[in-house]
JSON list of C-alpha atoms in Angstrom, two decimals:
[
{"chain": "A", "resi": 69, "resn": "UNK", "atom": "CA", "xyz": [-4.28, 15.47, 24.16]},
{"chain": "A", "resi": 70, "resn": "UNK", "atom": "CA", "xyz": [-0.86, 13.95, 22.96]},
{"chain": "A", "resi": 71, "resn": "UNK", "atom": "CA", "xyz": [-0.49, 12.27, 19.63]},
{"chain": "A", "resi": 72, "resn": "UNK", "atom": "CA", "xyz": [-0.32, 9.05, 20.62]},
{"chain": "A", "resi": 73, "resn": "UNK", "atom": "CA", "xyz": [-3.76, 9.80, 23.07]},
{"chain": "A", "resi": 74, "resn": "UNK", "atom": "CA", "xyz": [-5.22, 10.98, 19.58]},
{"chain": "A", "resi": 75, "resn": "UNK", "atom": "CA", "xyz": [-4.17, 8.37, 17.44]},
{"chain": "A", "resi": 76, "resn": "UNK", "atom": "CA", "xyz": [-5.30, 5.67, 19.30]},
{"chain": "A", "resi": 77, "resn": "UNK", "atom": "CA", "xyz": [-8.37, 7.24, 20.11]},
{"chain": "A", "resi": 78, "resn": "UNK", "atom": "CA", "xyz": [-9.25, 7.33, 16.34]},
{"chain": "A", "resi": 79, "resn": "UNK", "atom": "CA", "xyz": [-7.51, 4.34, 14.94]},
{"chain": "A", "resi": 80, "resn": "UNK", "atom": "CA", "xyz": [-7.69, 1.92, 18.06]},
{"chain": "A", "resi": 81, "resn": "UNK", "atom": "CA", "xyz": [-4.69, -0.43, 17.06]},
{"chain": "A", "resi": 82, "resn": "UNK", "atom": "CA", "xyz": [-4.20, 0.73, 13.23]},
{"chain": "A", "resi": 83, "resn": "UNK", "atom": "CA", "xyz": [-1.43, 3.26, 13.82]},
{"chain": "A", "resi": 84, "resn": "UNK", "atom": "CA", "xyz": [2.36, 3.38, 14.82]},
{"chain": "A", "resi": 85, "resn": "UNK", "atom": "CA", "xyz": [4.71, 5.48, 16.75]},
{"chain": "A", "resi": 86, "resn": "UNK", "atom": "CA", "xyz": [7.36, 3.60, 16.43]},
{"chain": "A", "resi": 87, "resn": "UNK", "atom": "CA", "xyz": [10.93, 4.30, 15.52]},
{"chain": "A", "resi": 88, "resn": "UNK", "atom": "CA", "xyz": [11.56, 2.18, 12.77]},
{"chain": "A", "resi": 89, "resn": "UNK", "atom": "CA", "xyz": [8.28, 2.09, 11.41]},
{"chain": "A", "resi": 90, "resn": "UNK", "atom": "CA", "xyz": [8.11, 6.20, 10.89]},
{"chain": "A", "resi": 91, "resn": "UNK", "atom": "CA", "xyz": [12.15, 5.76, 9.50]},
{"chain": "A", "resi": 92, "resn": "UNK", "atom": "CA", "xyz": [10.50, 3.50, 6.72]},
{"chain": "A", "resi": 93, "resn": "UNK", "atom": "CA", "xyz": [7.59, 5.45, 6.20]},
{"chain": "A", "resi": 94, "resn": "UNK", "atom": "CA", "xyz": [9.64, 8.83, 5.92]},
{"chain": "A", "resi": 95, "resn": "UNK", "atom": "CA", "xyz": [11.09, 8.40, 2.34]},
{"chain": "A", "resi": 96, "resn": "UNK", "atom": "CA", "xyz": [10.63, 7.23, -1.03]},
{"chain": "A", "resi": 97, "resn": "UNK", "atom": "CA", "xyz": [11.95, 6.04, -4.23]},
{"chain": "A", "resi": 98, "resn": "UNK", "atom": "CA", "xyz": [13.45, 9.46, -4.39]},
{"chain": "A", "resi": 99, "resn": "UNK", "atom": "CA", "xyz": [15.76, 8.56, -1.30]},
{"chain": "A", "resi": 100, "resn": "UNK", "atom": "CA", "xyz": [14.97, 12.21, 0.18]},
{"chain": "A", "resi": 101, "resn": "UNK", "atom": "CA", "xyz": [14.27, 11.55, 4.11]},
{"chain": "A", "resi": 102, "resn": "UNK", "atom": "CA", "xyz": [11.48, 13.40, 6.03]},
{"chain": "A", "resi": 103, "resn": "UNK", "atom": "CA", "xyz": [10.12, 13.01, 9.46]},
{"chain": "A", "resi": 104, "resn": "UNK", "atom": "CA", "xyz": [7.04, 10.68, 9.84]},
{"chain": "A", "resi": 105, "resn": "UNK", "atom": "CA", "xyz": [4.82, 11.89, 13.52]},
{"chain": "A", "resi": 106, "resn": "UNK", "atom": "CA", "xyz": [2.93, 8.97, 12.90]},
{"chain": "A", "resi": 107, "resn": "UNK", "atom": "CA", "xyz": [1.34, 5.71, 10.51]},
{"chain": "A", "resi": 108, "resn": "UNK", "atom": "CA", "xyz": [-1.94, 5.89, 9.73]},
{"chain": "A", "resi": 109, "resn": "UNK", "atom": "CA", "xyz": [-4.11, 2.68, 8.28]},
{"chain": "A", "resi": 110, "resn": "UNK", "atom": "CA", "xyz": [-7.33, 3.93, 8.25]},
{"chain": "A", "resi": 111, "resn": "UNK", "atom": "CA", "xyz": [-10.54, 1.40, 7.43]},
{"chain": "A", "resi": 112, "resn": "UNK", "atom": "CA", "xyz": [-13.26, 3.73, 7.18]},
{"chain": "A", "resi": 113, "resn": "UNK", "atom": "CA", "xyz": [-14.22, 7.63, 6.20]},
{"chain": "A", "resi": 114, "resn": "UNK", "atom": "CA", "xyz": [-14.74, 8.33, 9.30]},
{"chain": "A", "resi": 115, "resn": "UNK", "atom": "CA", "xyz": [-11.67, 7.71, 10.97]},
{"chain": "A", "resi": 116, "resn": "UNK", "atom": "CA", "xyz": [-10.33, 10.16, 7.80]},
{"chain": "A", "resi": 117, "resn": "UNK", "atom": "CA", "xyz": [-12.54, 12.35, 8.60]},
{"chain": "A", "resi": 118, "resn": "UNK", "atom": "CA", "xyz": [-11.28, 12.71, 12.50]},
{"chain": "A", "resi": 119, "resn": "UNK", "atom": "CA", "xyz": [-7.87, 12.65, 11.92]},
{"chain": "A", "resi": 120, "resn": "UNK", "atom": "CA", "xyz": [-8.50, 15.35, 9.40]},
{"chain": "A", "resi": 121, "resn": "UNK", "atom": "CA", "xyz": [-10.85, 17.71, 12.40]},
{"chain": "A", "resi": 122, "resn": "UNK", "atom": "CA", "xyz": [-6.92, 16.33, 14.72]},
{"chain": "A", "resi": 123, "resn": "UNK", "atom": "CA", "xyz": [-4.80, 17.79, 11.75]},
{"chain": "A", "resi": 124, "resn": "UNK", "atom": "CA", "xyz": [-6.56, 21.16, 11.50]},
{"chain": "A", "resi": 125, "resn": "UNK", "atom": "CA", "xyz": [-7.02, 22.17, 15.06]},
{"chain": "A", "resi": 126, "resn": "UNK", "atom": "CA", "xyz": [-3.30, 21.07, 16.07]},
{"chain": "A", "resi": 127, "resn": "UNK", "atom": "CA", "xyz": [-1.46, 22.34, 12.69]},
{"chain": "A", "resi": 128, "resn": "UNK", "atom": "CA", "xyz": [-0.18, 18.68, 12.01]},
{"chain": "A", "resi": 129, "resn": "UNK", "atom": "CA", "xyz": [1.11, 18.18, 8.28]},
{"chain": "A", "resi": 130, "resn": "UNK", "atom": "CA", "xyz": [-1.07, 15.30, 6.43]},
{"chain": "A", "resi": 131, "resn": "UNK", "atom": "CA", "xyz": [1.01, 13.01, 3.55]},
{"chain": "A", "resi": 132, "resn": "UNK", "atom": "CA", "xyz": [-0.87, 10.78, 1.90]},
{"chain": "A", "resi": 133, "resn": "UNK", "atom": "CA", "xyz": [1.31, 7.74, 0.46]},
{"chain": "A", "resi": 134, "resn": "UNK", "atom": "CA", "xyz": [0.55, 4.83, -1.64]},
{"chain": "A", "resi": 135, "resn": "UNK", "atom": "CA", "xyz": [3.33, 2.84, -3.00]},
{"chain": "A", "resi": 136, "resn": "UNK", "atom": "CA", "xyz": [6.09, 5.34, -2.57]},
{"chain": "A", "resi": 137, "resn": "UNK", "atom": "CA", "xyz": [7.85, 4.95, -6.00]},
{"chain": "A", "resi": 138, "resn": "UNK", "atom": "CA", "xyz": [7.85, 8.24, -6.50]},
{"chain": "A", "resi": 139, "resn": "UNK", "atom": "CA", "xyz": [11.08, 9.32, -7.77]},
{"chain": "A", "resi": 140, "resn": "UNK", "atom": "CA", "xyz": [10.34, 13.05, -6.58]},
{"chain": "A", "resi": 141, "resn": "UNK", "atom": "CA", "xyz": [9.34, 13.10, -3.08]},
{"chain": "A", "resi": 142, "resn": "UNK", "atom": "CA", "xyz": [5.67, 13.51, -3.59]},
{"chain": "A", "resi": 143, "resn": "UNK", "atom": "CA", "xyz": [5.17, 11.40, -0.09]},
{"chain": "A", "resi": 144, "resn": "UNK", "atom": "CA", "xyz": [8.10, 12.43, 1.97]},
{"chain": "A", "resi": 145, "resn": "UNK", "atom": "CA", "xyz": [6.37, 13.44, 5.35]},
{"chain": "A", "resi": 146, "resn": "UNK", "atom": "CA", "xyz": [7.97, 17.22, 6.86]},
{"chain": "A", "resi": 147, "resn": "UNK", "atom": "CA", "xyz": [6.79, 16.13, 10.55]},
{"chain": "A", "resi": 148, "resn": "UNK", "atom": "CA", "xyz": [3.47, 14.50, 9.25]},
{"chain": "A", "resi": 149, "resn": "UNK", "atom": "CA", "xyz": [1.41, 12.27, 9.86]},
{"chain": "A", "resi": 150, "resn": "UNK", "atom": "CA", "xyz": [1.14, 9.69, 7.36]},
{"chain": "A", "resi": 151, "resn": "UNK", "atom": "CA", "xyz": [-2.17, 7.84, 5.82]},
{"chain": "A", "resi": 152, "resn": "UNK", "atom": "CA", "xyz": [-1.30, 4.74, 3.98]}
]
């Protein structure tokens, strides 16, 4: 199953693959760049919960990221998907 197959599966609509949507989600404050996989805007545990059973069986990288002021890279994705 690809990652979009996946995502969409799990999120429905509440996801992105897009280019400039993983560019902006694949730094912070620190301005150290990453690679975003994906966007993630989950609305329930249970779509956490899949994406975490996704994460384990493929090897896929989970960042969680909230406002992304951190000034030390705390939420720059290394080929991750990312939950906001």
């Amino acid at each position: 199953m690809s990652l979009q197959e996946a995502m969409k599966r799990i999120f429905r609509n509440n996801f992105a693959l897009d280019e400039m949507t993983l560019l902006a989600y694949s730094s912070d404050a620190s301005l150290k760049f990453g690679e975003a996989k994906a966007v993630v805007w989950p609305s329930n545990v249970d779509q956490i919960r899949k994406l975490l059973v996704y994460a384990n069986r493929t090897g896929v990288n989970i960042v969680v990221r909230g406002g992304a002021t951190s000034l030390v890279g705390g939420c720059v994705p290394d080929k991750s998907i990312v939950i906001d």
